[in-house]
XYZ file of C-alpha atoms in Angstrom:
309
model
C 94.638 77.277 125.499
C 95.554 76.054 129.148
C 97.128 72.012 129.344
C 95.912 70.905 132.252
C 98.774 69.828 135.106
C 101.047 70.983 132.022
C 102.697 73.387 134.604
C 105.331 71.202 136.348
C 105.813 68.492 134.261
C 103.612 65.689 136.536
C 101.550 63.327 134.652
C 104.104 62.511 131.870
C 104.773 66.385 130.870
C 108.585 66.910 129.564
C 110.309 69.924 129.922
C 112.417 70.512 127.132
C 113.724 74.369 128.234
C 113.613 76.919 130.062
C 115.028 80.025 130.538
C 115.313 82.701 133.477
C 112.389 85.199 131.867
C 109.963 82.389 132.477
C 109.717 81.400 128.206
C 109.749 77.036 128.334
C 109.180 74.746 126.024
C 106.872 71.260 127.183
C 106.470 68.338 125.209
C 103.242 66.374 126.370
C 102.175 63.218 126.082
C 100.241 61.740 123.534
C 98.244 60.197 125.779
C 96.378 62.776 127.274
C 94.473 62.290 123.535
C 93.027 65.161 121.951
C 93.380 68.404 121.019
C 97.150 68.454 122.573
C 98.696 65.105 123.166
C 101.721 64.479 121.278
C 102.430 68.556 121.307
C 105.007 70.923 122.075
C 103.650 73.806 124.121
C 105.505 77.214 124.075
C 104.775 79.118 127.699
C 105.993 82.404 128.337
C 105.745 82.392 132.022
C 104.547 79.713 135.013
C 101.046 79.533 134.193
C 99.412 76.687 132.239
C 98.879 79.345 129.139
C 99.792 78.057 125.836
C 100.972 80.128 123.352
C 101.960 77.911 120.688
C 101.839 74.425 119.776
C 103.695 72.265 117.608
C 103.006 68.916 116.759
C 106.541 67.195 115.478
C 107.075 63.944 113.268
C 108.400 62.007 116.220
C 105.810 62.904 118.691
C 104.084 60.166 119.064
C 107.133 57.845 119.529
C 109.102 60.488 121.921
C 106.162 61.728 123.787
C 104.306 58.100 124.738
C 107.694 56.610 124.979
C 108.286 54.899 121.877
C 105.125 53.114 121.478
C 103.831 52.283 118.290
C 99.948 51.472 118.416
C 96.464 53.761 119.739
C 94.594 56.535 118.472
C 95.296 58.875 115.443
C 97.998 61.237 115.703
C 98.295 64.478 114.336
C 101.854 64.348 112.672
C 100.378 60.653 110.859
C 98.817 62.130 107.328
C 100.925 64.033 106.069
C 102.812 67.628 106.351
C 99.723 69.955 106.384
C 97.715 67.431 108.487
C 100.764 67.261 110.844
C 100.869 71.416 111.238
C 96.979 72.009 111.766
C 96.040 72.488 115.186
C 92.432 72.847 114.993
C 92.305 75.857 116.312
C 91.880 79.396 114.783
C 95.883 79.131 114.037
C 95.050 77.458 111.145
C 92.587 80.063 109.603
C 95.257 82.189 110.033
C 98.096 80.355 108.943
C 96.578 78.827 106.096
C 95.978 81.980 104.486
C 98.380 81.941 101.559
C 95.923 79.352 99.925
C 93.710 83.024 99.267
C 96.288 83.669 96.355
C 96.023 82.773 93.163
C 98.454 79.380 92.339
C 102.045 80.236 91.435
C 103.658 77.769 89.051
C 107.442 79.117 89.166
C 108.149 82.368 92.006
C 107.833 81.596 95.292
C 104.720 83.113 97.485
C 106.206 85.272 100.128
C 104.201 85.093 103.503
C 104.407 87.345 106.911
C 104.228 86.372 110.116
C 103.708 88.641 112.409
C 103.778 87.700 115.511
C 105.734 84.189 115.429
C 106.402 82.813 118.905
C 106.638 79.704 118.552
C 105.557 79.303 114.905
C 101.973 77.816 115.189
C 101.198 80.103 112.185
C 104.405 79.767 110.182
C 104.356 75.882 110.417
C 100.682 76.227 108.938
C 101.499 78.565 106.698
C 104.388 76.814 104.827
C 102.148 73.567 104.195
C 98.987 75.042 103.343
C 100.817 77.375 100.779
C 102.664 73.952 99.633
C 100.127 72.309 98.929
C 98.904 75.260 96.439
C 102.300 77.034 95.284
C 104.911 75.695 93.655
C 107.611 77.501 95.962
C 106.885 79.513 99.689
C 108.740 81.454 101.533
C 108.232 82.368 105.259
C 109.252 85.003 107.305
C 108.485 85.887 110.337
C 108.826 88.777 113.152
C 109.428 88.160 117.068
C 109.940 90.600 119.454
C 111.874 88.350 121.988
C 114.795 86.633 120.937
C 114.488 83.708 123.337
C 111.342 82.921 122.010
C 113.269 83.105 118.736
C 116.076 80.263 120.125
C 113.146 78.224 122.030
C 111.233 77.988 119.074
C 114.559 77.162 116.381
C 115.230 74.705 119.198
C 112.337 72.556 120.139
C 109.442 74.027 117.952
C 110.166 72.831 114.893
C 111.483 76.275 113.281
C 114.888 75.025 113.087
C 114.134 72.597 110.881
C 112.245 75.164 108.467
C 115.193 77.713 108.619
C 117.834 74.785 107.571
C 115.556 73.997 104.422
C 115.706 77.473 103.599
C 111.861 78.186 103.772
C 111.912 80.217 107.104
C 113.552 83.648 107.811
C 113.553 84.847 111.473
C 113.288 88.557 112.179
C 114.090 89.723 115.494
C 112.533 92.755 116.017
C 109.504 94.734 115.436
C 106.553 93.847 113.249
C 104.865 97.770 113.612
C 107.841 99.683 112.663
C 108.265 100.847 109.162
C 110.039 98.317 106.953
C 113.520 99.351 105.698
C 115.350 99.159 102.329
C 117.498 96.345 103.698
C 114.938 94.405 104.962
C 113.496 91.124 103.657
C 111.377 92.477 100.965
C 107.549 93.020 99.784
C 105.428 89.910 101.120
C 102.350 88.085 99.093
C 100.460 87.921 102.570
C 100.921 89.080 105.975
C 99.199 87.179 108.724
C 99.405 89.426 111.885
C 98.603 87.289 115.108
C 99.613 89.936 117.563
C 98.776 89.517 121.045
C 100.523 90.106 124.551
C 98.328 88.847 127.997
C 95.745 87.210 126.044
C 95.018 90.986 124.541
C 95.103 92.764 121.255
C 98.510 94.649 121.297
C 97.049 98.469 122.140
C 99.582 99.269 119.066
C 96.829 97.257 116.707
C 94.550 100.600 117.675
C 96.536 102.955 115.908
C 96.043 103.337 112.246
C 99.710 104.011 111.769
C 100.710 99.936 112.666
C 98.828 98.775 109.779
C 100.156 100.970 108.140
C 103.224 99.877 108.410
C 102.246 96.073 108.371
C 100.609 97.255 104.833
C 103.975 98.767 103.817
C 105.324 94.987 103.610
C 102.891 93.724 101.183
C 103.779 93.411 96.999
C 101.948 96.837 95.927
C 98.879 96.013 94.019
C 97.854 92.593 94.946
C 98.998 91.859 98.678
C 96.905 90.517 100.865
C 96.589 91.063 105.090
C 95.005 88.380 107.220
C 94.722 89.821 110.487
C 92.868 88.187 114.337
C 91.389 90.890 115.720
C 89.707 88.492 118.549
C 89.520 90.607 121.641
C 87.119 90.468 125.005
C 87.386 94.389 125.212
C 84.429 95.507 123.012
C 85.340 99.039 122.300
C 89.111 98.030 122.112
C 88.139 95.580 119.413
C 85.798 98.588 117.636
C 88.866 101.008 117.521
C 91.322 98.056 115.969
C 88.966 97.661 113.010
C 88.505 101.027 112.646
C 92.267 101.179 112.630
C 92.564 98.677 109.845
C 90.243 100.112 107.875
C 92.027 103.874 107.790
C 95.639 101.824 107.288
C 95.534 99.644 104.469
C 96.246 100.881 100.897
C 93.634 103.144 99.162
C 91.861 100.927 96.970
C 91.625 97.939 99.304
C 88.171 96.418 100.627
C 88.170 95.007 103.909
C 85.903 91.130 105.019
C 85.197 90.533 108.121
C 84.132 87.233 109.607
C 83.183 86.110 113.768
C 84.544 82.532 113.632
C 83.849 81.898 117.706
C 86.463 79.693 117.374
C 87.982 81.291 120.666
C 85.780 79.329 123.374
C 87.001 81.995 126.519
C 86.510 85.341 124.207
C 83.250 86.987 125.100
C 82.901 89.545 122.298
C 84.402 87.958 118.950
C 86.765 85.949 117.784
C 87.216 88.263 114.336
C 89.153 87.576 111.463
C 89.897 90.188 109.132
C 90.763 90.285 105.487
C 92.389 93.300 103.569
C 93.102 92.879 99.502
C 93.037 95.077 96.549
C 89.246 95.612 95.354
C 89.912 93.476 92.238
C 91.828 91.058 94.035
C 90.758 87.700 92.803
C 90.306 85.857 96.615
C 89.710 82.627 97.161
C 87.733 81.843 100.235
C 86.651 78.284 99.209
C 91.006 76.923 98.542
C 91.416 78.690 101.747
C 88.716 76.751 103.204
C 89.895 73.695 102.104
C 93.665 73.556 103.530
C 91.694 73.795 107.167
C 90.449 70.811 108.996
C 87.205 68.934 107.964
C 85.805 70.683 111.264
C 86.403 72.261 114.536
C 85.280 72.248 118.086
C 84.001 75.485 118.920
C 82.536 76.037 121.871
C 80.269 72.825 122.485
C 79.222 73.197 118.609
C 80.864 71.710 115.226
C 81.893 74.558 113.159
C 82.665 73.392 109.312
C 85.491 74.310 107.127
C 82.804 75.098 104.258
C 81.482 77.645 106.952
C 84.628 78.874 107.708
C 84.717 79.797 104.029
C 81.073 81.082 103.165
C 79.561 84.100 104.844
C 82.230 86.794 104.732
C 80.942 90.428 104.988
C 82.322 93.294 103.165
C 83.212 96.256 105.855
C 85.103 98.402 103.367
């Protein structure tokens, strides 16, 4: 997403940190209304590209100055309303809600790929609101982006409640023995210049990505949106050589990505007797989302998924 005159912090835009690779953290307004006032933005360098957003509790009273009156709010109905961002993040995120309901151990999710925690914030409410327990952990390359988003982003908060384990390092190496253990779900949101990570071509990442997952019955959400046609072709034929024998693969073109000319795929790897749940899944997203002029449902973000594998 790009906030416009979000670069310099005119037109009410707070700058709540920076650091000397270019990674900042904005708070914006709430009254620039809709889809981002009252947010957070994580920005990796000086362009007006958002990589994550994070709507906090207080937003509405820290970013319009205290006021208490106008418009709805994101953070006003209640945790999982608060997260959503009405944007493919939440299809992502909201992933855990695939699993069948756990009444006493807690659902382990992945996040590969956390920035600023867009995913995880999702992911921990939408799994609330069907588990009785979650547990998130997720993987970041860049340990500034790690202390921005502790800091200002909200992931702080998460890792003091105990729900929230940050992993510095790489999400495509093999998992080690001392490492956080097998994972319910993996949501892999891996991207670097608005591009698929070339890594998410080679069978061997999701391989290792696959590695993570409780043998048997994990389950892989993955975004495979990409402009680059046959770049895109090669990453799902990557998937589909890395994950488990015995898994089937869905596919599903949300165009929820208004800028991405080919697809904006989402990709779903569980065992062949895996018992998903596309319609729960459905449900923890928005009523419905923006998408490119047109109004694209929750109930079709759950129907229509076609078996590749």
């Amino acid at each position: 997403r790009r906030a416009e005159g979000a670069g310099g912090g005119g037109g009410g835009v707070r700058q709540l940190y920076r650091h000397d690779s270019g990674v900042r953290v904005i708070e914006i307004p709430r009254s620039f209304g809709p889809p981002l006032g009252g947010a957070r933005a994580l920005m990796l360098d000086d362009s007006s590209n958002i990589h994550s957003v994070h709507f906090p509790a207080d937003a509405d009273a820290s970013a319009s100055g205290g006021s208490e009156g106008g418009g709805d709010s994101k953070g006003s109905s209640g945790r999982l309303d608060a997260a959503l961002t009405d944007s493919y993040w939440d299809v992502i995120g909201a992933a855990a809600s695939l699993v069948p309901p756990r009444a006493a151990a807690p659902v382990r999710v992945g996040v590969m790929g956390l920035a600023g925690g867009t995913c995880a914030h999702v992911a921990l409410e939408a799994a609330r609101e069907r588990h009785a327990a979650v547990e998130v952990v997720g993987w970041e390359l860049d340990e500034v982006v790690v202390e921005a988003a502790l800091l200002h982003m909200g992931l702080g908060e998460l890792a003091d409640e105990g729900c929230l384990t940050t992993v510095v390092g790489d999400a495509l190496e093999e998992p080690q023995s001392t490492e956080v253990g097998a994972l319910d779900v993996v949501c892999v949101d891996l991207f670097a210049d608005s591009a698929l990570l070339p890594q998410l071509a080679e069978e061997g990442a999701w391989r290792a990505m696959s590695a993570r997952l409780v043998p048997g019955s994990g389950v892989m959400v993955a975004n495979l949106s990409d402009e680059r046609d046959k770049f895109h072709a090669r990453a799902m034929r990557a998937v589909a050589r890395g994950v488990p024998a015995g898994y089937a693969l869905y596919a599903k073109d949300l165009g929820l990505v208004a800028d991405c000319v080919s697809a904006n795929v989402i990709v779903v790897a569980a065992p062949e007797d895996s018992p998903l749940d596309f319609g729960a899944w459905a449900r923890a997203l928005p009523q419905a989302f923006d998408s490119g002029g047109r109004t694209l449902t929750r109930e079709e973000i759950g129907d229509g998924w076609l078996r590749i594998q």
